[in-house]
Coordinates of C-alpha atoms in Angstrom, one line a residue:
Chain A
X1 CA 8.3 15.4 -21.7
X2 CA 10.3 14.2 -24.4
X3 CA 10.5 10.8 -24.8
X4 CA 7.8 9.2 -22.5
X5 CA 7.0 8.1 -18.7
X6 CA 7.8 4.6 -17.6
X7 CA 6.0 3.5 -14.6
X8 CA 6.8 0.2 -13.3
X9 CA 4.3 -0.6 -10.2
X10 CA 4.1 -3.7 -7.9
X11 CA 1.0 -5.2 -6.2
X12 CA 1.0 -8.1 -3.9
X13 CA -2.4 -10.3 -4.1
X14 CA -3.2 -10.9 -0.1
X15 CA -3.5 -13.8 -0.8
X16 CA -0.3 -14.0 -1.5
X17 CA 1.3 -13.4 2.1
X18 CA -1.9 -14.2 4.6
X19 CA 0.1 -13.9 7.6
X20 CA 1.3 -10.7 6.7
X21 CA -1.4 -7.5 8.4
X22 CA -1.9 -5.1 5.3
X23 CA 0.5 -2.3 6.5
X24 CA 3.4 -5.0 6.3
X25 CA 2.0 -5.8 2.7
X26 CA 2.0 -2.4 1.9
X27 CA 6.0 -1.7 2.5
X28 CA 6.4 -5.3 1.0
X29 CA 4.9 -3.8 -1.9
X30 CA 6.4 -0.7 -2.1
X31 CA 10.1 -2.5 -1.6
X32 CA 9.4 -4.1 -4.1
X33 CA 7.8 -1.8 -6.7
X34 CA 11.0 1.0 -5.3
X35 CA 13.5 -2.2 -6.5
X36 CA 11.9 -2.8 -9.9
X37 CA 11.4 0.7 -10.6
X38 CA 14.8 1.6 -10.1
X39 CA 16.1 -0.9 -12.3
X40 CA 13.6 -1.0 -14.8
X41 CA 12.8 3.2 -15.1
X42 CA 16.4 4.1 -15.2
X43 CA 16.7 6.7 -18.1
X44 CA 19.8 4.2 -19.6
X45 CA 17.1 1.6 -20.2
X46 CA 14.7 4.4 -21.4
X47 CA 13.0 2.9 -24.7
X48 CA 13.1 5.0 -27.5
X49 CA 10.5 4.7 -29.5
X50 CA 8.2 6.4 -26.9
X51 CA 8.0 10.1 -28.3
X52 CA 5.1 11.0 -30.3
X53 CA 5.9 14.5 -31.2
X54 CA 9.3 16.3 -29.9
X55 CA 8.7 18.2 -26.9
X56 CA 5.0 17.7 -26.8
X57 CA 3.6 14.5 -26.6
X58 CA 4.9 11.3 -25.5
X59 CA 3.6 7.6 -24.7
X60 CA 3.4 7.0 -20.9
X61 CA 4.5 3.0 -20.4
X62 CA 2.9 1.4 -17.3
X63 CA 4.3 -1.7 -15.7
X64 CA 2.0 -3.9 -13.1
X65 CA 3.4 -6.7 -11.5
X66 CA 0.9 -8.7 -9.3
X67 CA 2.5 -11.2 -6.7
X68 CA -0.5 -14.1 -6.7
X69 CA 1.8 -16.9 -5.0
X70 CA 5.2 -16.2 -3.3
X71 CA 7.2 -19.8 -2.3
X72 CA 10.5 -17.6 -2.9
X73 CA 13.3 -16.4 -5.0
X74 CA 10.0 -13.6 -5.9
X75 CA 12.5 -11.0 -7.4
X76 CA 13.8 -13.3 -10.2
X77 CA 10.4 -14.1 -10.9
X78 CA 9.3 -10.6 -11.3
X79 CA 12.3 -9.4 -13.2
X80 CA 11.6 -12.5 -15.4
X81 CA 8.2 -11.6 -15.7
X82 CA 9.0 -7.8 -16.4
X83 CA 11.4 -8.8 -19.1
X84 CA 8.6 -10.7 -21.0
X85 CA 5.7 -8.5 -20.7
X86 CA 8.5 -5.5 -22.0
X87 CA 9.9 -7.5 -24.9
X88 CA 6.2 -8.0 -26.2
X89 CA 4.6 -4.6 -25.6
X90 CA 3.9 -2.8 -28.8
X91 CA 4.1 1.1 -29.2
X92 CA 1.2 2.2 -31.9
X93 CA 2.6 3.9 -34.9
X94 CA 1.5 7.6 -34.9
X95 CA 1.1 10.1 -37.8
X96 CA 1.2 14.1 -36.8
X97 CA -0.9 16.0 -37.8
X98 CA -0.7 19.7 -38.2
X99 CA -4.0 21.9 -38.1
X100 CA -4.6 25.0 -40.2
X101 CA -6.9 27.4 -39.9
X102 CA -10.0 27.9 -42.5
X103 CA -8.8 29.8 -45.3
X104 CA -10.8 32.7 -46.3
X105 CA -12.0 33.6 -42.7
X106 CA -9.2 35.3 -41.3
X107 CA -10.5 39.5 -40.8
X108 CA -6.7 40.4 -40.6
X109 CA -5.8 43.5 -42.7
X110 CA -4.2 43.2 -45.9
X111 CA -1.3 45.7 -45.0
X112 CA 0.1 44.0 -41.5
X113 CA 3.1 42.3 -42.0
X114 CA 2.8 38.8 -42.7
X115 CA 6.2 36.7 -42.9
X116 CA 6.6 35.9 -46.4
X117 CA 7.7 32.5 -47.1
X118 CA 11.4 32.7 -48.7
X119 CA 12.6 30.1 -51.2
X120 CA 15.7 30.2 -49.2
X121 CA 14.2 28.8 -45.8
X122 CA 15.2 25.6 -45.1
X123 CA 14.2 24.9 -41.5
X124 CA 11.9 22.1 -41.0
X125 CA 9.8 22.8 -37.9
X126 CA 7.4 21.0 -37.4
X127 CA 4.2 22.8 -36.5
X128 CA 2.5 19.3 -36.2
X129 CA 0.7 19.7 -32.4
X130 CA -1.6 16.3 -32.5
X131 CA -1.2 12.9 -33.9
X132 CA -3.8 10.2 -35.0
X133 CA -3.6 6.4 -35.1
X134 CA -3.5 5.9 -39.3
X135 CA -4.5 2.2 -38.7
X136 CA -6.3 1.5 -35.3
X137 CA -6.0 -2.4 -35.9
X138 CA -2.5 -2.3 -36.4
X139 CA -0.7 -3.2 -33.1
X140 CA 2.1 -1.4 -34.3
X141 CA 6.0 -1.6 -33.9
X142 CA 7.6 -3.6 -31.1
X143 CA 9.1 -1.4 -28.1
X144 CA 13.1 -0.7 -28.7
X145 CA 15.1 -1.9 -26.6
X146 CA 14.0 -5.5 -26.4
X147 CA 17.4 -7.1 -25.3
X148 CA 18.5 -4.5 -23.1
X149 CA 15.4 -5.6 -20.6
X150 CA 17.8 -7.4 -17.4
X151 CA 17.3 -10.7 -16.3
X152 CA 17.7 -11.1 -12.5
X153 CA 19.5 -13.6 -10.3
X154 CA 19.4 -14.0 -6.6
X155 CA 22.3 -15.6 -5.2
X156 CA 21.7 -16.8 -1.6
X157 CA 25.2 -16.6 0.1
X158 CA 26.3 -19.3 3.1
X159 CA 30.3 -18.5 3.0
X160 CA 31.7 -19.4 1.4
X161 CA 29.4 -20.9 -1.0
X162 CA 25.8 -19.6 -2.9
X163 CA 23.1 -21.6 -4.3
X164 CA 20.2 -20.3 -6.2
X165 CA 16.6 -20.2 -6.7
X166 CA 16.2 -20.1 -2.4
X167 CA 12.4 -21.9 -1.2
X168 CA 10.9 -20.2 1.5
X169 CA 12.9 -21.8 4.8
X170 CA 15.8 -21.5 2.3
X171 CA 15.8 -17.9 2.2
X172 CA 14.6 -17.5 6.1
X173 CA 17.6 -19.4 7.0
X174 CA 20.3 -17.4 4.3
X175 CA 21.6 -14.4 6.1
X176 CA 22.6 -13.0 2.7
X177 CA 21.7 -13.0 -0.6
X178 CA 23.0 -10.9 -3.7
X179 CA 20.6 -10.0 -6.4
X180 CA 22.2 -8.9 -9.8
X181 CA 19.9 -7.8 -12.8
X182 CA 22.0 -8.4 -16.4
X183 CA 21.4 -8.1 -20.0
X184 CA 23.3 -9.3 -22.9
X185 CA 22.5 -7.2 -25.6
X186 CA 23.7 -8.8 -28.6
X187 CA 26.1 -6.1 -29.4
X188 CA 28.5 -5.2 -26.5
X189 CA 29.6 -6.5 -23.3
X190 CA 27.2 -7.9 -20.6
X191 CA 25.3 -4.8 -18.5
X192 CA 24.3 -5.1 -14.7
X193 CA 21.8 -2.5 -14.5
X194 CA 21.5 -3.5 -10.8
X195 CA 22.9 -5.4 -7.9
X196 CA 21.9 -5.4 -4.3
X197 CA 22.9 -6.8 -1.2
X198 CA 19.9 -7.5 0.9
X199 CA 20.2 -9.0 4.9
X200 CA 21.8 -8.9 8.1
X201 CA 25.0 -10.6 6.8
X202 CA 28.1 -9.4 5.5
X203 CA 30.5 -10.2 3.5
X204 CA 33.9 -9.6 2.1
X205 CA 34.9 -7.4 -1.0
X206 CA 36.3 -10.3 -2.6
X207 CA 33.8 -12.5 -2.3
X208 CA 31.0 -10.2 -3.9
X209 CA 33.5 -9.9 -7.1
X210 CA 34.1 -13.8 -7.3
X211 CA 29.6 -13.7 -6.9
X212 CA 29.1 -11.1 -9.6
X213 CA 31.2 -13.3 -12.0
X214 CA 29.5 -16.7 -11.1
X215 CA 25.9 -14.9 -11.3
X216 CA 26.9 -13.4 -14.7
X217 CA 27.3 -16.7 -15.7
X218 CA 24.3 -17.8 -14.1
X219 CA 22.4 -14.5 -15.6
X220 CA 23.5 -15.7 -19.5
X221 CA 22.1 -19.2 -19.1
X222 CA 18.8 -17.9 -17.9
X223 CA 19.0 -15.2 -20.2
X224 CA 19.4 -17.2 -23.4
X225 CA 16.5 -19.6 -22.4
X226 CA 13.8 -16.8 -21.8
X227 CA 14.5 -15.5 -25.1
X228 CA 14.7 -18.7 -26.8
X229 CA 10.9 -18.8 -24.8
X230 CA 9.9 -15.4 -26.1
X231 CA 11.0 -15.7 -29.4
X232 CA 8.8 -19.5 -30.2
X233 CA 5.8 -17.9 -28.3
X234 CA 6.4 -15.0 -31.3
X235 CA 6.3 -17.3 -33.9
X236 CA 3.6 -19.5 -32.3
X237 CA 1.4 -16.6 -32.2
X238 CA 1.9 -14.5 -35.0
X239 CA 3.4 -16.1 -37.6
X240 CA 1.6 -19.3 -37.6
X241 CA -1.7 -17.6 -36.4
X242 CA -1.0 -15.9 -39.8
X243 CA -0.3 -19.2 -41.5
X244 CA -3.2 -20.9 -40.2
X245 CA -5.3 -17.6 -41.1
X246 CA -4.4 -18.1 -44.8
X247 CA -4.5 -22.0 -44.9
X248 CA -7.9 -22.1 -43.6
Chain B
X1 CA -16.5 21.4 -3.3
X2 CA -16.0 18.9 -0.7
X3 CA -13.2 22.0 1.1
X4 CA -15.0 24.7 0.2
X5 CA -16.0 26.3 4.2
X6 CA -18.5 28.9 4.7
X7 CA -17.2 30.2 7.3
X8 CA -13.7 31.4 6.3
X9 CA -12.0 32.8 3.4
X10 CA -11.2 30.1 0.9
X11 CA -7.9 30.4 -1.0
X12 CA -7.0 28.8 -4.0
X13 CA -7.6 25.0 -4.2
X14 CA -4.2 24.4 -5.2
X15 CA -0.8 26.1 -5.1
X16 CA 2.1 26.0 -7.1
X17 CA 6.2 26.9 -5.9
X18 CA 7.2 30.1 -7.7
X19 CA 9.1 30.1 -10.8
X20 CA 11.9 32.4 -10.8
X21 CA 13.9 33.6 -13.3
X22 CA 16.7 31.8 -14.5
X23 CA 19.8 34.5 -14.4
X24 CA 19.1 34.2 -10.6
X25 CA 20.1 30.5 -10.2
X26 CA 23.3 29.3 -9.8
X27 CA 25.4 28.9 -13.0
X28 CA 25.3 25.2 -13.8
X29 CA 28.9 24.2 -13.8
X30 CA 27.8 21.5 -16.4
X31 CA 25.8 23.6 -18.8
X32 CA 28.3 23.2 -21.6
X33 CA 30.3 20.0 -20.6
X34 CA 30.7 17.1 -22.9
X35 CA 31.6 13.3 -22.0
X36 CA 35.2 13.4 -21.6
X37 CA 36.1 16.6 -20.4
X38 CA 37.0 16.4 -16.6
X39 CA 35.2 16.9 -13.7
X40 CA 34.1 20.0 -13.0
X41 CA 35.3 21.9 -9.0
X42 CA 37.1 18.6 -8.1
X43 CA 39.6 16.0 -8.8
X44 CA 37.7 12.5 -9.8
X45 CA 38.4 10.4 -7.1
X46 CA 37.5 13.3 -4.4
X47 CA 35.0 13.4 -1.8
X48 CA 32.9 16.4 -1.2
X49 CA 34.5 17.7 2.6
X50 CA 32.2 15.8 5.4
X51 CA 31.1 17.4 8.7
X52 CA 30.6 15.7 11.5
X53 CA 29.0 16.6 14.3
X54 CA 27.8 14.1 17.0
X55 CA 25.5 15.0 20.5
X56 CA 23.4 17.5 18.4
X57 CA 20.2 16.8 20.2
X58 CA 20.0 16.6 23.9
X59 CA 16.8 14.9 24.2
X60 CA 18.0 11.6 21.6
X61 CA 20.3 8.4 23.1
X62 CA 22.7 9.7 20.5
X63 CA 22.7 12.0 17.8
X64 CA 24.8 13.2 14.8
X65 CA 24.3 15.7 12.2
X66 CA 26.5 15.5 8.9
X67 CA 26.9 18.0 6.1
X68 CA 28.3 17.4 2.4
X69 CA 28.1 20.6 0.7
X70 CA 24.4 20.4 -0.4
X71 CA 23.6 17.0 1.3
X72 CA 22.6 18.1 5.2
X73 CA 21.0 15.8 7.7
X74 CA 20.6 15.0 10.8
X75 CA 20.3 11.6 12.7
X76 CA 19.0 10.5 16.0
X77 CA 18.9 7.5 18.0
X78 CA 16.5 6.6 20.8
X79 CA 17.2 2.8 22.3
X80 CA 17.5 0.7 23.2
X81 CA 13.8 1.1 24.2
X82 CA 11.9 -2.1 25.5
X83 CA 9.6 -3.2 22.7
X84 CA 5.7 -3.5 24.5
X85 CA 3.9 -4.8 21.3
X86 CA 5.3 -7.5 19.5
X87 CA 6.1 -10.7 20.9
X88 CA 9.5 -12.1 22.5
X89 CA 12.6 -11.8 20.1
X90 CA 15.9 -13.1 21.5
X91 CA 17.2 -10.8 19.1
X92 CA 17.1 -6.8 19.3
X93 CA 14.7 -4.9 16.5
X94 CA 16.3 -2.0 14.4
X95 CA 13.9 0.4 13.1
X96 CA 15.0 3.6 10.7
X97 CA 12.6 5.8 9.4
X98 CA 13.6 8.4 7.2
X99 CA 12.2 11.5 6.3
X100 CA 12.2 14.5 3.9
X101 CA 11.9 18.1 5.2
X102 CA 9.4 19.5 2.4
X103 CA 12.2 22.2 2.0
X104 CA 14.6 19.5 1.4
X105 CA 14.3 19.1 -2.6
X106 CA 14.1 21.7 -5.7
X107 CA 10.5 20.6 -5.5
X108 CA 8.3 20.8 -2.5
X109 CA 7.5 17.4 -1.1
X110 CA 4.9 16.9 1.0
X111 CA 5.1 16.2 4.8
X112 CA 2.9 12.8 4.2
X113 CA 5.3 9.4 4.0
X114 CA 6.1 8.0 0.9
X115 CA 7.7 5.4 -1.1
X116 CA 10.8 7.4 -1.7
X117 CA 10.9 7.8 2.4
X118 CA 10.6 4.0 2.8
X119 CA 13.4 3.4 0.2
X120 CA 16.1 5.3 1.6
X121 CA 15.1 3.9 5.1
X122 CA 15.4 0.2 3.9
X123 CA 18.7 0.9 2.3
X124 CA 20.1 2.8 5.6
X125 CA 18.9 0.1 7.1
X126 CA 20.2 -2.5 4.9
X127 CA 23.9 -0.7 5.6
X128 CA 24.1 -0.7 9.0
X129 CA 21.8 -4.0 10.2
X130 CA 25.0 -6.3 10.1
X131 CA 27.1 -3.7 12.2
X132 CA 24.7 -3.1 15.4
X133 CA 25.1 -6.1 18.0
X134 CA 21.2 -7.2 18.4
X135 CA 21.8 -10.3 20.1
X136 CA 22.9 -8.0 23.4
X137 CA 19.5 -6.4 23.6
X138 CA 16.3 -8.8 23.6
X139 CA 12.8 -7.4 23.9
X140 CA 14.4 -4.1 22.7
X141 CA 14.3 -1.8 19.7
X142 CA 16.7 0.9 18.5
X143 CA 14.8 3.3 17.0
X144 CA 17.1 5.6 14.2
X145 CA 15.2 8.8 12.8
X146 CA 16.7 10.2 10.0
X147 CA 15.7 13.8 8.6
X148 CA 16.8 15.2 5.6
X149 CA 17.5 18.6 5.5
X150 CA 18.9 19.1 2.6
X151 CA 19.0 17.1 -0.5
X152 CA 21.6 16.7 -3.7
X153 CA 20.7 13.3 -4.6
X154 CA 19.3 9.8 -4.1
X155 CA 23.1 8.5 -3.9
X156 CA 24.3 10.9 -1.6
X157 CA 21.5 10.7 0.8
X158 CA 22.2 6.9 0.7
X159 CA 26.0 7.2 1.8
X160 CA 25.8 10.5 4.3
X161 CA 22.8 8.6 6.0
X162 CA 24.7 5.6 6.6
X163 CA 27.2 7.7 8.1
X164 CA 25.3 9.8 10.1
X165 CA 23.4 6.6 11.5
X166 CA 26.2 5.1 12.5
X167 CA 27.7 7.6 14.3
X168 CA 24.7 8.4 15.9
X169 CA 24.7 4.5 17.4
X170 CA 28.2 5.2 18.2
X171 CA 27.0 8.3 20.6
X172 CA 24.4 6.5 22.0
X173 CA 26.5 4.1 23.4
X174 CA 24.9 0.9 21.4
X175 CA 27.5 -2.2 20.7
X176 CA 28.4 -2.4 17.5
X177 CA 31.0 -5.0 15.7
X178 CA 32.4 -1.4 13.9
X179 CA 31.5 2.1 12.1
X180 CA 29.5 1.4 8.8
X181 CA 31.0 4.0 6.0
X182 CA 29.5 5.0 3.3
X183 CA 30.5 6.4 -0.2
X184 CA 28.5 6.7 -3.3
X185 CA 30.7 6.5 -7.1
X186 CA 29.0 6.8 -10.6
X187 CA 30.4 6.1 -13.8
X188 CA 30.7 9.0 -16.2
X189 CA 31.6 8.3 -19.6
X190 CA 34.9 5.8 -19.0
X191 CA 36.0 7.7 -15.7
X192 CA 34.9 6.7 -12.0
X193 CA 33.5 9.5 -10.0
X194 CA 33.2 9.6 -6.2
X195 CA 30.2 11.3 -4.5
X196 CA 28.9 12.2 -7.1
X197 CA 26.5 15.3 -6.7
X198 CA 22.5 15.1 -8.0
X199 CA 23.9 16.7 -11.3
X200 CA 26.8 14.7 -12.1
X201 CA 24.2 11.9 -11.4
X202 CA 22.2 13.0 -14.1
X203 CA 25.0 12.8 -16.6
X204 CA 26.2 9.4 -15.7
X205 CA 25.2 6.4 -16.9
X206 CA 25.0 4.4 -13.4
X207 CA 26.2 4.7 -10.1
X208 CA 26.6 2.6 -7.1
X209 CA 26.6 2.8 -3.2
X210 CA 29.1 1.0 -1.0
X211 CA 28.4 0.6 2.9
X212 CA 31.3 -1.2 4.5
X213 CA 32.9 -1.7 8.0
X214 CA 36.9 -0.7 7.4
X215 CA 37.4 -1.7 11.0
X216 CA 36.8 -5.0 10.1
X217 CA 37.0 -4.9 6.2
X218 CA 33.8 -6.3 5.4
X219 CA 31.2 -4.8 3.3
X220 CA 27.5 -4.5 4.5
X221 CA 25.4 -3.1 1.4
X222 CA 25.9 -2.8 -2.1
X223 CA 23.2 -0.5 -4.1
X224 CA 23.6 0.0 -7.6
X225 CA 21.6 1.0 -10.7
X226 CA 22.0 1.9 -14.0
X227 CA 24.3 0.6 -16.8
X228 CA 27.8 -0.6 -16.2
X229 CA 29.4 -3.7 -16.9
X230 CA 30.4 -6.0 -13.9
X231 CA 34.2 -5.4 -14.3
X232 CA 33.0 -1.4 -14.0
X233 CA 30.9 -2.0 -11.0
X234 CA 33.7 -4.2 -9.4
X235 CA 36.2 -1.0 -9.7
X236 CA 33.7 1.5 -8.7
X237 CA 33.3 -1.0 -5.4
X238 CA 37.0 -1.0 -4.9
X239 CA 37.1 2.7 -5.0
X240 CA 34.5 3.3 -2.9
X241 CA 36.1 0.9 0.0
X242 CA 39.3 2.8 -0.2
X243 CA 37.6 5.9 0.7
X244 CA 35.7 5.2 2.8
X245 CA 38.6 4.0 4.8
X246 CA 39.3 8.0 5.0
X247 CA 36.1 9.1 6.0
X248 CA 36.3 6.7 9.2
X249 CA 39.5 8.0 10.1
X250 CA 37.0 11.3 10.0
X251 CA 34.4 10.2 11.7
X252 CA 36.0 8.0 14.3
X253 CA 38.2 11.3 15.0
X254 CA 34.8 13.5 15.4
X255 CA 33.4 10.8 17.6
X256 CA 36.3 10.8 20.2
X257 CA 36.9 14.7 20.2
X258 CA 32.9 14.6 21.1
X259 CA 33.7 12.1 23.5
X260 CA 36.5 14.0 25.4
X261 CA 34.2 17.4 25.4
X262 CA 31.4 15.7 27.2

């Protein structure tokens, strides 16, 4: 395919939810791998620096999420989770290569028609059909996309108030709660790439537009701090890894 | 070599769906549109004509079968049953299981259960949970079995099945606070487009599922993916409640004519 496979995926440790039997962790699992994945593998979050060689070969970009410990408010932590595992993957460079048969060998006859190569032919296909790793140390170039990755945030609704980051009772005894995934890119407006409404409540229209606003704001906070996180654990370990390399 | 049986002709260890040639196929409406240009067979903010048909099957509490142009499925309600296995619940059980017919899609599925089965089921569920009245039926379940028939997208499955659940529960005679609606919207380029079809999904850049109840004006579920600002998603949610105010003018209509018949 063209520009690569995404494949988020969520386990849940058993150990995770003993007093759930195994078919009951199973459709846990897959409720929550279906969630993720269709927030995460949408094709407007599709990272594009995936492709190897147009139309032929592609990276394929598998996401595990393992559930050791569950004492609530689980999909923020997985989101979270997602976000940082995605903004630190790194996509090895690639060089095509083309191959060409041995000269010399070829038993064609000299008088078939062969197309001749005009001056005039400016078309650049490429007739590169494999690639190689030019530096297999090299980690290679972050995945794009890094601040398009959405933050999630569960608001637990008790009309007509919310309150976040729900325990265990907490969420048993919340007949509603609104989960919104947001990014802040740093160019353009904020993007919810998903919200759902999960419970046997309901609720009015106006409320879930006076919710999306509050859990935007919300959303930003927590968004700002993760990447303040992700960006001192970059510099912790490779730039001063480097530093210390050199001082040593 | 593990199916290979001496006894009996072996075919071919796989199979593959035939590829046909493409001047066969519909013409794709969409094969040379560009973001901006309108909609394609219909206005923006219209719905694809519903059908309705409640007391399909005979053998079900309460049935309905409902038909969007290329969306077809049919819905069927047994309950409220007496639960034997699980312990005492005050509080009625709703179970909906969906399922694909391997005809349904472009691509044969196969008749196993999956995790796209169990994702449409939670979300069906998810719509019409608030609606049904479970504290009126202890010890019981209401079992809902969806099947899809045909398929022309996720979105649209999501919004005819709510629809076709509901007024299956409605035929079956369960209590219920009102009729959950359904209607799916997706944002194309800067325009809001309502029921969107599996192709018009493809070209926008997200879309979003409302369940509500317009009887009582409250809203049950709220699915949506993709990339839209908050302001976008709150329009496409208004949008979606407005119609679906229309379609339970529809289906409460179909409901009572079924009614009178029987």
């Amino acid at each position: 395919m063209e520009e690569g496979l995404f494949a988020p995926c969520h386990d849940s440790s058993p150990a995770a939810y003993p007093y759930l039997s195994s078919n009951a962790l199973d459709d846990l699992s897959y409720d929550m791998t279906t969630t993720v994945n269709q927030t995460l593998a949408h094709p407007s979050l599709h990272p594009k620096n995936l492709g190897i060689l147009s139309k032929k070969k592609s990276w394929g970009l598998h996401l595990d999420l393992m559930v050791l410990s569950d004492s609530g408010n689980i999909y923020d932590a997985l989101f979270l989770a997602a976000r940082a595992a995605l903004w630190d993957t790194k996509v090895p460079v690639t060089r095509a290569v083309e191959y060409q048969g041995k000269k010399g060998s070829a038993t064609l006859p000299d008088d078939m028609d062969l197309e001749q190569e005009s001056g005039f032919d400016t078309r650049q296909v490429s007739r590169a059909v494999d690639f190689e790793l030019p530096d297999y140390w090299d980690e290679g170039e972050t995945l794009a996309g890094q601040d398009q990755w959405p933050v999630c945030v569960t608001l637990n609704i008790v009309a007509p108030v919310y309150y976040l980051d729900a325990t265990l009772q907490e969420e048993a005894s919340t007949p509603l709660r609104l989960l919104l995934a947001l990014s802040f890119p740093k160019s353009g407006p904020a993007r919810l790439q998903a919200t759902r409404l999960l419970g046997p409540g309901e609720t009015q229209l106006s409320q879930v537009k006076s919710l999306v606003q509050e859990g935007e704001k919300h959303a930003r906070e927590l968004f700002a701090a993760l990447e303040a996180k992700l960006k001192e654990e970059d510099v912790r370990r490779n730039q001063r890894a480097r530093d210390r390399f050199v001082l040593r | 070599m593990a199916t290979f049986d001496r006894r009996r002709i072996n075919g071919p260890e796989d199979s593959y769906p035939p590829v046909f040639d493409d001047e066969l196929d519909a013409v794709d409406a969409y094969a040379l549109w560009k973001i901006g240009e309108p909609r394609q067979g219909r206005a923006a903010g219209d719905v694809r004509p519903i059908f309705v048909k409640p007391g399909l099957i005979n053998q079900a509490n309460g049935s309905a079968y409902v038909e969007t142009e290329k969306t077809k499925l049919v819905c069927a309600v047994y309950g409220p049953r007496q639960s034997k296995n699980t312990v005492y619940s005050d509080r009625g059980r709703l179970n909906v299981e969906v399922k694909f017919a391997p005809f349904s899609c472009a691509k044969r599925r196969a008749p196993i259960r999956d995790a796209e089965d169990r994702s449409v089921a939670v979300q069906i569920h998810q719509a019409i949970l608030p609606s049904v009245r479970l504290e009126l039926l202890p010890k019981s379940t209401v079992d809902v079995f969806i099947t899809i028939i045909e398929n022309d997208g996720l979105e649209s499955c999501y919004a005819s099945g709510a629809v076709a659940a509901s007024a299956a529960l409605a035929d079956a005679g369960i209590e219920m606070l009102g009729l959950v609606m359904s209607c799916s919207s997706s944002i194309v380029g800067k325009e809001i487009w309502l029921d969107p079809t599996d192709r018009e999904v493809g070209l926008a850049k997200g879309s979003l599922v409302l369940a509500c109840m317009p009887a009582l004006g409250s809203v049950t579920s709220v699915w949506q993916s993709g990339d839209m600002t908050p302001v976008e998603a709150m329009e496409c949610m208004e949008a979606c409640q407005e119609r679906c105010t229309d379609i339970h003018a529809l289906v409460s209509e179909a409901l009572l004519a079924n009614a009178r018949l029987s």
